Short mmCIF file of C-alpha atoms in Angstrom, two decimals:
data_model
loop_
_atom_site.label_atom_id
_atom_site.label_comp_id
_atom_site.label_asym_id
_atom_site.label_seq_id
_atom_site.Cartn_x
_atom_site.Cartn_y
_atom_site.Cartn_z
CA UNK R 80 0.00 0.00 0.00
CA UNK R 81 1.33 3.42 -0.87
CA UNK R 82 2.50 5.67 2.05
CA UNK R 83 1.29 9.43 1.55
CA UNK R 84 3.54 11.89 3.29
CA UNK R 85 1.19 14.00 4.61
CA UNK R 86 2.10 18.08 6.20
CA UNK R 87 -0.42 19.79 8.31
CA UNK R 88 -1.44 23.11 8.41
CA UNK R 89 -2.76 23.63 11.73
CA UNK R 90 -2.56 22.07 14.57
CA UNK R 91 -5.58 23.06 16.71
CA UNK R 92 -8.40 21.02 18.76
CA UNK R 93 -9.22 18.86 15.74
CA UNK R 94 -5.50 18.09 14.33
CA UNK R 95 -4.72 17.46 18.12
CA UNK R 96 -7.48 15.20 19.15
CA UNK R 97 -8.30 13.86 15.63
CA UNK R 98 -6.32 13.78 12.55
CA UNK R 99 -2.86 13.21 14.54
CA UNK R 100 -3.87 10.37 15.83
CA UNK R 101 -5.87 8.79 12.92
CA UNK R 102 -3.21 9.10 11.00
CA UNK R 103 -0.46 8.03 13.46
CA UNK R 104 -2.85 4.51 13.71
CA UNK R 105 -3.21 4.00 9.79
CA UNK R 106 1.13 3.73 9.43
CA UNK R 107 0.32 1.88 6.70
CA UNK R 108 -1.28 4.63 4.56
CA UNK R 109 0.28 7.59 5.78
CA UNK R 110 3.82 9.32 7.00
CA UNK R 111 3.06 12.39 9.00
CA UNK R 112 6.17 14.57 7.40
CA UNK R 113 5.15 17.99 8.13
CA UNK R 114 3.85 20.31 10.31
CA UNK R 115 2.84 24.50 10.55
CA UNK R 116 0.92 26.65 13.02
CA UNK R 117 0.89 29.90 14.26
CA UNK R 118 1.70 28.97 17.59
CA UNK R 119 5.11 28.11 18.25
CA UNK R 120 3.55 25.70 21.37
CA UNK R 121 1.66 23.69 18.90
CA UNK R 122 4.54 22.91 16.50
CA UNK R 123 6.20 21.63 19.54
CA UNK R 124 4.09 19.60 20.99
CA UNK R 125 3.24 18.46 18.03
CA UNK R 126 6.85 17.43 16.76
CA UNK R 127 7.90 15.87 20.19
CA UNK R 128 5.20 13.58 19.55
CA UNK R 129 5.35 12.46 16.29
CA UNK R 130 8.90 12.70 15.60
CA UNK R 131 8.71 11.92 11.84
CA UNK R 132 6.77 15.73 11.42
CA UNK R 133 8.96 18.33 10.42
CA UNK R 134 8.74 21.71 11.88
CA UNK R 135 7.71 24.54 9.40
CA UNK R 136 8.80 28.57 9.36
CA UNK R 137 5.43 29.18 7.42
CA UNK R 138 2.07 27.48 5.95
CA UNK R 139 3.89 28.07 2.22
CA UNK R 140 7.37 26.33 2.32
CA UNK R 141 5.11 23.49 3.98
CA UNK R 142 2.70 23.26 0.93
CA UNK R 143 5.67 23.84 -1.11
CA UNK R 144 7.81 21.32 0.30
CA UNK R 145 9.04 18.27 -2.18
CA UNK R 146 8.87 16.06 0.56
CA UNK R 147 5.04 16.62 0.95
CA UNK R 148 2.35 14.59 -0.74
CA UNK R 149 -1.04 15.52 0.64
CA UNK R 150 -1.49 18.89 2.78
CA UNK R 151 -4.43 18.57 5.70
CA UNK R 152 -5.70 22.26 5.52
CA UNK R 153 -6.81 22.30 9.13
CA UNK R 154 -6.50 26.26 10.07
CA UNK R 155 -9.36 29.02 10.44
CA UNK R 156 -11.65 29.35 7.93
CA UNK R 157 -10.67 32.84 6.46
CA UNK R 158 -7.49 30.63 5.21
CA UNK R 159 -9.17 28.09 3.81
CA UNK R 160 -9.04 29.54 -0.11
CA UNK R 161 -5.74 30.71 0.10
CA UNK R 162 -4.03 27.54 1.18
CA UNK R 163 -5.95 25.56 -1.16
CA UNK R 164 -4.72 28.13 -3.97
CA UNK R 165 -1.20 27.14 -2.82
CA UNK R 166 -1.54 23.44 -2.58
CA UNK R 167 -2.90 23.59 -5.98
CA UNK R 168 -0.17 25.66 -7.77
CA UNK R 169 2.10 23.28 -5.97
CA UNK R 170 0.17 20.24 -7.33
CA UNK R 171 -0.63 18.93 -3.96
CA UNK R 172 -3.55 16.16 -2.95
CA UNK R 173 -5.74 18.43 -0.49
CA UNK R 174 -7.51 17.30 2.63
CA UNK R 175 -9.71 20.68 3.42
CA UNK R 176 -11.39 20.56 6.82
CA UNK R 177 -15.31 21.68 6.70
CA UNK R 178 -16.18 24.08 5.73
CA UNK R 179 -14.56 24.17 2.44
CA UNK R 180 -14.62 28.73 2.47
CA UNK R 181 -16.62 30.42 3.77
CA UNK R 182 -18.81 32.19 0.99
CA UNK R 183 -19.98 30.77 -2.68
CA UNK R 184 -17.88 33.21 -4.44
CA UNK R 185 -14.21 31.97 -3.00
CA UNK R 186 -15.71 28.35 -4.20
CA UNK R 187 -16.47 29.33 -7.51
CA UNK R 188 -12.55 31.03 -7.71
CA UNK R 189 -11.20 27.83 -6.62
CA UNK R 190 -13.70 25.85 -9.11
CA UNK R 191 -12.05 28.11 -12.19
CA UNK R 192 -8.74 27.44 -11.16
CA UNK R 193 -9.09 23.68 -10.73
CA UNK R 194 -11.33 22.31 -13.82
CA UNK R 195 -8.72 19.44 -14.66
CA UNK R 196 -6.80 19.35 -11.56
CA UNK R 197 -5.21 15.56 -11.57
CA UNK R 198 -4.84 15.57 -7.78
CA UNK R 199 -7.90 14.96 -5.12
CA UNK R 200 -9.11 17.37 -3.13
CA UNK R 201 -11.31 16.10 -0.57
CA UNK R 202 -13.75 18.04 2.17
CA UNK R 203 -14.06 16.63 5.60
CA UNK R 204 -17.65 16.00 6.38
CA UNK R 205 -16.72 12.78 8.36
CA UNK R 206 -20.50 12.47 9.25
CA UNK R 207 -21.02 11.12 6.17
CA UNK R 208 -18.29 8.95 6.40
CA UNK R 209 -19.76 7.09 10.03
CA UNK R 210 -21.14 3.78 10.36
CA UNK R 211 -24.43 4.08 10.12
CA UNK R 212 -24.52 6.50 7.70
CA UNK R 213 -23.11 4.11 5.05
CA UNK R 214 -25.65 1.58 6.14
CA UNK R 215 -28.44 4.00 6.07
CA UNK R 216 -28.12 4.02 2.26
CA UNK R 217 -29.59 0.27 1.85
CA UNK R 218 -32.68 0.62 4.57
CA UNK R 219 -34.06 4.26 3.00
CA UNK R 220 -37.40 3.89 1.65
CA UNK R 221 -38.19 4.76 -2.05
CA UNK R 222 -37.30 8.45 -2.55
CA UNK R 223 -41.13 8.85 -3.81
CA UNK R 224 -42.68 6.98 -0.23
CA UNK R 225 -40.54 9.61 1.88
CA UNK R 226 -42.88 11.62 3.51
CA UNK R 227 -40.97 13.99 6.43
CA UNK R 228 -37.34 13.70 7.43
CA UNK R 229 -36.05 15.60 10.65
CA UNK R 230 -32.66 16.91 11.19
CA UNK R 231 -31.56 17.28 15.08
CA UNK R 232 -28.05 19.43 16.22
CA UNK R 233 -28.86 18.98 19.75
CA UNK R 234 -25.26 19.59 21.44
CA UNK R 235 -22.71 21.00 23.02
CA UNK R 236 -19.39 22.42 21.80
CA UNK R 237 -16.34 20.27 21.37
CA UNK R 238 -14.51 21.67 24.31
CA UNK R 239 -17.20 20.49 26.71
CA UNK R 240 -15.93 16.86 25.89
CA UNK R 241 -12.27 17.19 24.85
CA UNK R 242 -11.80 19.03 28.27
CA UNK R 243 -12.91 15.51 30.32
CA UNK R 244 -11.37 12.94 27.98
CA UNK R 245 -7.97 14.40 26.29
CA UNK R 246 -5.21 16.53 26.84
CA UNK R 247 -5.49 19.53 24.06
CA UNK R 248 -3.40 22.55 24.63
CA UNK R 249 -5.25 25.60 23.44
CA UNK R 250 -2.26 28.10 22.97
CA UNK R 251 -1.50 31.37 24.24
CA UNK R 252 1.35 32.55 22.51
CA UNK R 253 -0.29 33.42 19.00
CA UNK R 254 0.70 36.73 18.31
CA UNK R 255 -2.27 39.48 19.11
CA UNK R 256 -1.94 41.30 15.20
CA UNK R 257 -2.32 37.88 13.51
CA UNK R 258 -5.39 37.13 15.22
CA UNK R 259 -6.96 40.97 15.01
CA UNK R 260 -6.13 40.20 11.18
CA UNK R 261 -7.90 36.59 11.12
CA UNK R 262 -11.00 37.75 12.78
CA UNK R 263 -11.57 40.72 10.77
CA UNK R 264 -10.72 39.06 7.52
CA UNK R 265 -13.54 36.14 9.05
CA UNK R 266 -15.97 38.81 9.80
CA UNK R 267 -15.45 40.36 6.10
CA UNK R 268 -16.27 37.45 4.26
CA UNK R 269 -19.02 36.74 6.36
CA UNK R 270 -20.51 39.90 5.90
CA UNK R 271 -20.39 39.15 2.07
CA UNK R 272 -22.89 36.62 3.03
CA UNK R 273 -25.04 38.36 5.68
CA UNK R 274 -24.04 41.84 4.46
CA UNK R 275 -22.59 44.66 5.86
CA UNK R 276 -24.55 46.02 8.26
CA UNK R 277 -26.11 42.52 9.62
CA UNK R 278 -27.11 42.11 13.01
CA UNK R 279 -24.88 40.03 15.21
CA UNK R 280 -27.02 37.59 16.03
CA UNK R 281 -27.56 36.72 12.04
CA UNK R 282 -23.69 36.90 11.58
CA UNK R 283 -24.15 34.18 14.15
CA UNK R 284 -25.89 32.49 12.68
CA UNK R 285 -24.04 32.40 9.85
CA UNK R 286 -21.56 31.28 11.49
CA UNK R 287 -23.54 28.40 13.19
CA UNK R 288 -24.31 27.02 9.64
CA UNK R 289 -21.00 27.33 7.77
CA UNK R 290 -19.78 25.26 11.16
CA UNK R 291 -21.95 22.91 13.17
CA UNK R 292 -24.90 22.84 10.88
CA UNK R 293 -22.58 22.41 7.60
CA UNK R 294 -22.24 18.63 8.34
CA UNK R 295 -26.24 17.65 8.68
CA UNK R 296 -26.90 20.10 5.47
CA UNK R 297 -23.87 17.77 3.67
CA UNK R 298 -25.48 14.53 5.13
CA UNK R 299 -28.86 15.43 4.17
CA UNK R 300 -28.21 16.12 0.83
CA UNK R 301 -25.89 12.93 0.12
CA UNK R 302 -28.92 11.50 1.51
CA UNK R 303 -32.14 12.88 -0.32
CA UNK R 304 -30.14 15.18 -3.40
CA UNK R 305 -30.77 18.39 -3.41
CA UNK R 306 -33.69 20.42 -2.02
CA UNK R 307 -35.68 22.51 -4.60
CA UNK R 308 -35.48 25.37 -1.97
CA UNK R 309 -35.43 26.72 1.43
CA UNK R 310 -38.75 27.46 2.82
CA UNK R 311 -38.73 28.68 6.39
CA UNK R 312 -35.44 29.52 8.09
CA UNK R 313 -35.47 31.16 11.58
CA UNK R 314 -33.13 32.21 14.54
CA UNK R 315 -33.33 32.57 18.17
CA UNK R 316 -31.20 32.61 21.22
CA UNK R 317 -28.70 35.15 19.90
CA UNK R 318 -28.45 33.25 16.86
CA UNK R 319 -26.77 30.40 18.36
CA UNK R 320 -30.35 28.16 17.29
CA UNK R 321 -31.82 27.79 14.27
CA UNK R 322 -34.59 25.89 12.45
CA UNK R 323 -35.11 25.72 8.91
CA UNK R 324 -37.22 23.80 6.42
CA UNK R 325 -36.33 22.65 3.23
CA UNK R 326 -38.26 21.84 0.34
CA UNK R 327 -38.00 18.51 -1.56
CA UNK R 328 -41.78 18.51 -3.20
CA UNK R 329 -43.55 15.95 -1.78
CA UNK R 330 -41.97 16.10 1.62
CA UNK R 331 -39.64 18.90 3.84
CA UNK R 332 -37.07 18.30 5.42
CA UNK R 333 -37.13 20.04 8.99
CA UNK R 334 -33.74 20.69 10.55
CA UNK R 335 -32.94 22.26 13.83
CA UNK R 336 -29.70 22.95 15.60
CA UNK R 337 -29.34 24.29 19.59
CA UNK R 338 -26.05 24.57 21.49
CA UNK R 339 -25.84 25.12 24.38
CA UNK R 340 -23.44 24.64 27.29
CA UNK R 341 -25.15 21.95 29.39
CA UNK R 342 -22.07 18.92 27.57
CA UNK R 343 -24.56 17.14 25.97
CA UNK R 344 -24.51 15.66 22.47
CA UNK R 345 -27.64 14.44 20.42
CA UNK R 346 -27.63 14.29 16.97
CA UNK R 347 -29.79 12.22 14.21
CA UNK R 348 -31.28 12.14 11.07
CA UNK R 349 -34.86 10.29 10.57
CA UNK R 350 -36.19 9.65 7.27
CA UNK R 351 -39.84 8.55 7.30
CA UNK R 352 -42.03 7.04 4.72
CA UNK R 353 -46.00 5.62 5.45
CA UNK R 354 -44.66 2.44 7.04
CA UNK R 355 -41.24 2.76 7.76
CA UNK R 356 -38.88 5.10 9.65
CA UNK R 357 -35.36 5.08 9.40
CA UNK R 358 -33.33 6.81 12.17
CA UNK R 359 -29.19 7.74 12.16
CA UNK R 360 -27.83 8.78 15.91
CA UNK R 361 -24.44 10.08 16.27
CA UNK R 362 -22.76 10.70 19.30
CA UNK R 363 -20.15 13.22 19.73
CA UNK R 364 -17.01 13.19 16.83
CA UNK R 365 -14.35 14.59 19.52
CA UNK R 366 -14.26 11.44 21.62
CA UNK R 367 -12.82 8.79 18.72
CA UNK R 368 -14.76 5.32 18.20
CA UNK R 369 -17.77 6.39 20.30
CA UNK R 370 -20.93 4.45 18.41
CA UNK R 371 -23.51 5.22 15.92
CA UNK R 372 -26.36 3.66 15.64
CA UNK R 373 -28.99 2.98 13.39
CA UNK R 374 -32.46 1.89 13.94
CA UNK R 375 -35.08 1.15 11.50
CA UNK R 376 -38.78 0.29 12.29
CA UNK R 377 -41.66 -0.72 9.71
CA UNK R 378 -44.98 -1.64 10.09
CA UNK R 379 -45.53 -5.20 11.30
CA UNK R 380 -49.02 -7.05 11.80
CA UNK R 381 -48.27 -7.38 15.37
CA UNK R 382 -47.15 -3.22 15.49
CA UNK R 383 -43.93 -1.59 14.90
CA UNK R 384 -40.66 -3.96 14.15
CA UNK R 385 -37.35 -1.94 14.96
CA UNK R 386 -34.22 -3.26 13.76
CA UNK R 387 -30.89 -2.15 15.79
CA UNK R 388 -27.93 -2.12 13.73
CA UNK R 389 -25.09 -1.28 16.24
CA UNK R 390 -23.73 0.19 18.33
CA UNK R 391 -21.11 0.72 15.57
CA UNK R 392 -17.81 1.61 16.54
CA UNK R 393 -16.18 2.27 13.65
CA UNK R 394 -14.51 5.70 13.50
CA UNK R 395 -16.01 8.08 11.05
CA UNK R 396 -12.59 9.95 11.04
CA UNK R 397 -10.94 7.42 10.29
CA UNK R 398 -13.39 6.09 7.44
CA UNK R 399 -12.68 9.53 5.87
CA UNK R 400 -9.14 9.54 5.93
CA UNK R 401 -9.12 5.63 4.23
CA UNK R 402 -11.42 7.04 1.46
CA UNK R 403 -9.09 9.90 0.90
CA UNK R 404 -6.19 7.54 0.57
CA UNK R 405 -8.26 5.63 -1.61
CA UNK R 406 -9.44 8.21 -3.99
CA UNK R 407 -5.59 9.15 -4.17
CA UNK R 408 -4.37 5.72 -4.79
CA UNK R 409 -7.39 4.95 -7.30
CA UNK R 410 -6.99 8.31 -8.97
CA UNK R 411 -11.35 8.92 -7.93
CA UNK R 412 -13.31 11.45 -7.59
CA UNK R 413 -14.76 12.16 -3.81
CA UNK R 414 -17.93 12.41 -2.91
CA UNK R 415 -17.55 15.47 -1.18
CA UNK R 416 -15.44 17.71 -3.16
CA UNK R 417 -15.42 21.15 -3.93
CA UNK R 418 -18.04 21.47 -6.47
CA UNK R 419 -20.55 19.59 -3.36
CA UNK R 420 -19.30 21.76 -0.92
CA UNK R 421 -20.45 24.92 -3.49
CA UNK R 422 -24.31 23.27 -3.07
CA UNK R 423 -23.77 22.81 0.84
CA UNK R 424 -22.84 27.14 0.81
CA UNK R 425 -25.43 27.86 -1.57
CA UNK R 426 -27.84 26.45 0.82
CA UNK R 427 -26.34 28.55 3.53
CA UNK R 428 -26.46 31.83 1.83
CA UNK R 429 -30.70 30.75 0.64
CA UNK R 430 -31.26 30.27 4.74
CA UNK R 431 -29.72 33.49 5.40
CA UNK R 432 -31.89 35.18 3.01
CA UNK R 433 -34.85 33.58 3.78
CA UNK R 434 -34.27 34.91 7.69
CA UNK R 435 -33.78 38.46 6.69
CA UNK R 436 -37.33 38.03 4.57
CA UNK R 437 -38.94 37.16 7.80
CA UNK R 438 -36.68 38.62 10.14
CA UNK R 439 -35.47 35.46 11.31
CA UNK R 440 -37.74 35.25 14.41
#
């Protein structure tokens, strides 16, 4: 099996209590060979632990870097489009962590520049990468007997977990003008979204979708297809929830994401037709191998019949990051690449203007 020497640019919560490890346990299919962050702490934790990972000056002479295959683009999401601009010129595979940028237009820039691009670039929606997600696919009813499917984001922020079960070291030594200049380039492009003079709690909401809520919109669409439209979308509690209900003809699709800080994590898809209803439960991504299951229930002459597949402890992480290496090896296209990732945004930016229609409340 082919080793890909893989450099990674950024080394926060998720590189820390994810992608470091996954790849460290698949030796087989990867070399970690490279690593860049802001914070000076991070590349050296990071390098006293996996001793194979080089230390970088900058995110450039990393993507740059002969001895790097594949570049994990892992930092803020105001970067996103310009290290993905780099990788490409340098002919790099790309591993872009959700979401892929944060507004339609850098998509469609990266789009022009990549039409025949020979390497894989890959977005990291691991949800639809878990367990029961794949086995979802064979229980769905016909796409014509669907008639509701709800969405639940029921949870609690990563750190709520991370903070009980790992060791993550959130730095303090990134320098004060870098991160002024992140979060005001951040708030720019998001306010080519929600526009300029957008309240705050619709920028958070913005926010809340191109983040959390970007994996259910990804899963629900690899799922059903694509929605013919958004037709309710509404925010409360700051922006921090929001409910929205999409439009697939014969059925909606009825989503709704709270978080909150009370460390809990529910999260599930159900798909129901007449007689059957097919139900996806995730637990939280930031504790590795914890189960998904899925349960499906039809119609039986004695009542309902519900069938239990799992738990399943399979890693959904780690299910990504073989199909990456696959799609690499195999020369395929993913799944969830840029040109999906464009649909997931366009959605985004429909919800937002379908919120300042009704004022969102």
């Amino acid at each position: 099996m082919a080793v890909i020497r893989v450099g990674l640019v950024g080394l926060g919560e998720v590189a820390q209590s994810i992608h470091l490890p996954v790849l460290s346990d698949q030796r087989d299919r990867w070399l970690i060979s490279g690593v860049y962050d802001v914070s000076p702490s991070l590349v050296a934790l990071c390098t006293s632990e996996y001793p194979t990972a080089k230390a970088f000056e900058t995110a450039e002479a990393l993507i740059d870097s002969p001895d790097i295959d594949a570049v994990f683009i892992l930092s803020s999401d105001e970067t996103h489009s310009r290290f993905v601009r780099a990788a490409v010129q340098a002919n790099k595979h790309v591993l872009l962590e959700k979401p892929a940028c944060l507004t339609v237009r850098e998509i469609d820039e990266l789009l022009a520049l990549t039409p025949n691009y020979a390497k894989t670039i890959f977005v990291g929606y691991m949800r639809r990468y878990a367990p029961a997600y794949l086995a979802a696919m064979e229980e769905l009813p016909d796409f014509a007997d669907i008639t509701h499917v709800r969405i639940f984001d029921l949870i609690s922020e990563g750190r709520h977990f991370l903070k009980k079960s790992q060791n993550v070291l959130y730095p303090t030594d990134i320098d004060p003008v870098l991160l002024a200049r992140g979060a005001e380039e951040r708030d720019t492009l998001i306010r080519e979204v929600v526009g300029a003079d957008a309240p705050a709690d619709l920028v958070r909401a913005y926010r809340g979708l191109t983040a959390l809520s970007s994996h259910h919109i990804s899963a629900m669409r690899g799922l059903l297809g694509e929605p013919a439209r958004v037709l309710a979308a509404h925010r409360t509690n700051g922006g921090a929830n929001t409910s929205v209900t999409f439009d697939y003809g014969h059925f909606a699709a009825c989503y709704d994401a709270v978080v909150d800080d009370l460390g809990l994590f529910d999260a599930m898809i159900e798909v129901r037709s007449n007689t059957k209803r097919v139900r996806i439960i995730y637990d939280t991504p930031y504790i590795r191998s914890l189960p998904t299951r899925l349960e499906v229930t039809e119609a039986g002459a004695a009542g309902p019949v519900t069938r239990t597949h799992g738990p399943l402890y399979g890693d959904a992480f780690s299910n990504e990051l073989e199909t990456f290496h696959r799609h690499i090896t195999d020369g395929t296209k993913p799944l969830t690449d840029l040109a999906d990732s464009r649909r997931d945004l366009a959605l985004m930016a429909e919800i937002i203007e379908q919120m300042k229609k009704t004022g969102g409340h």
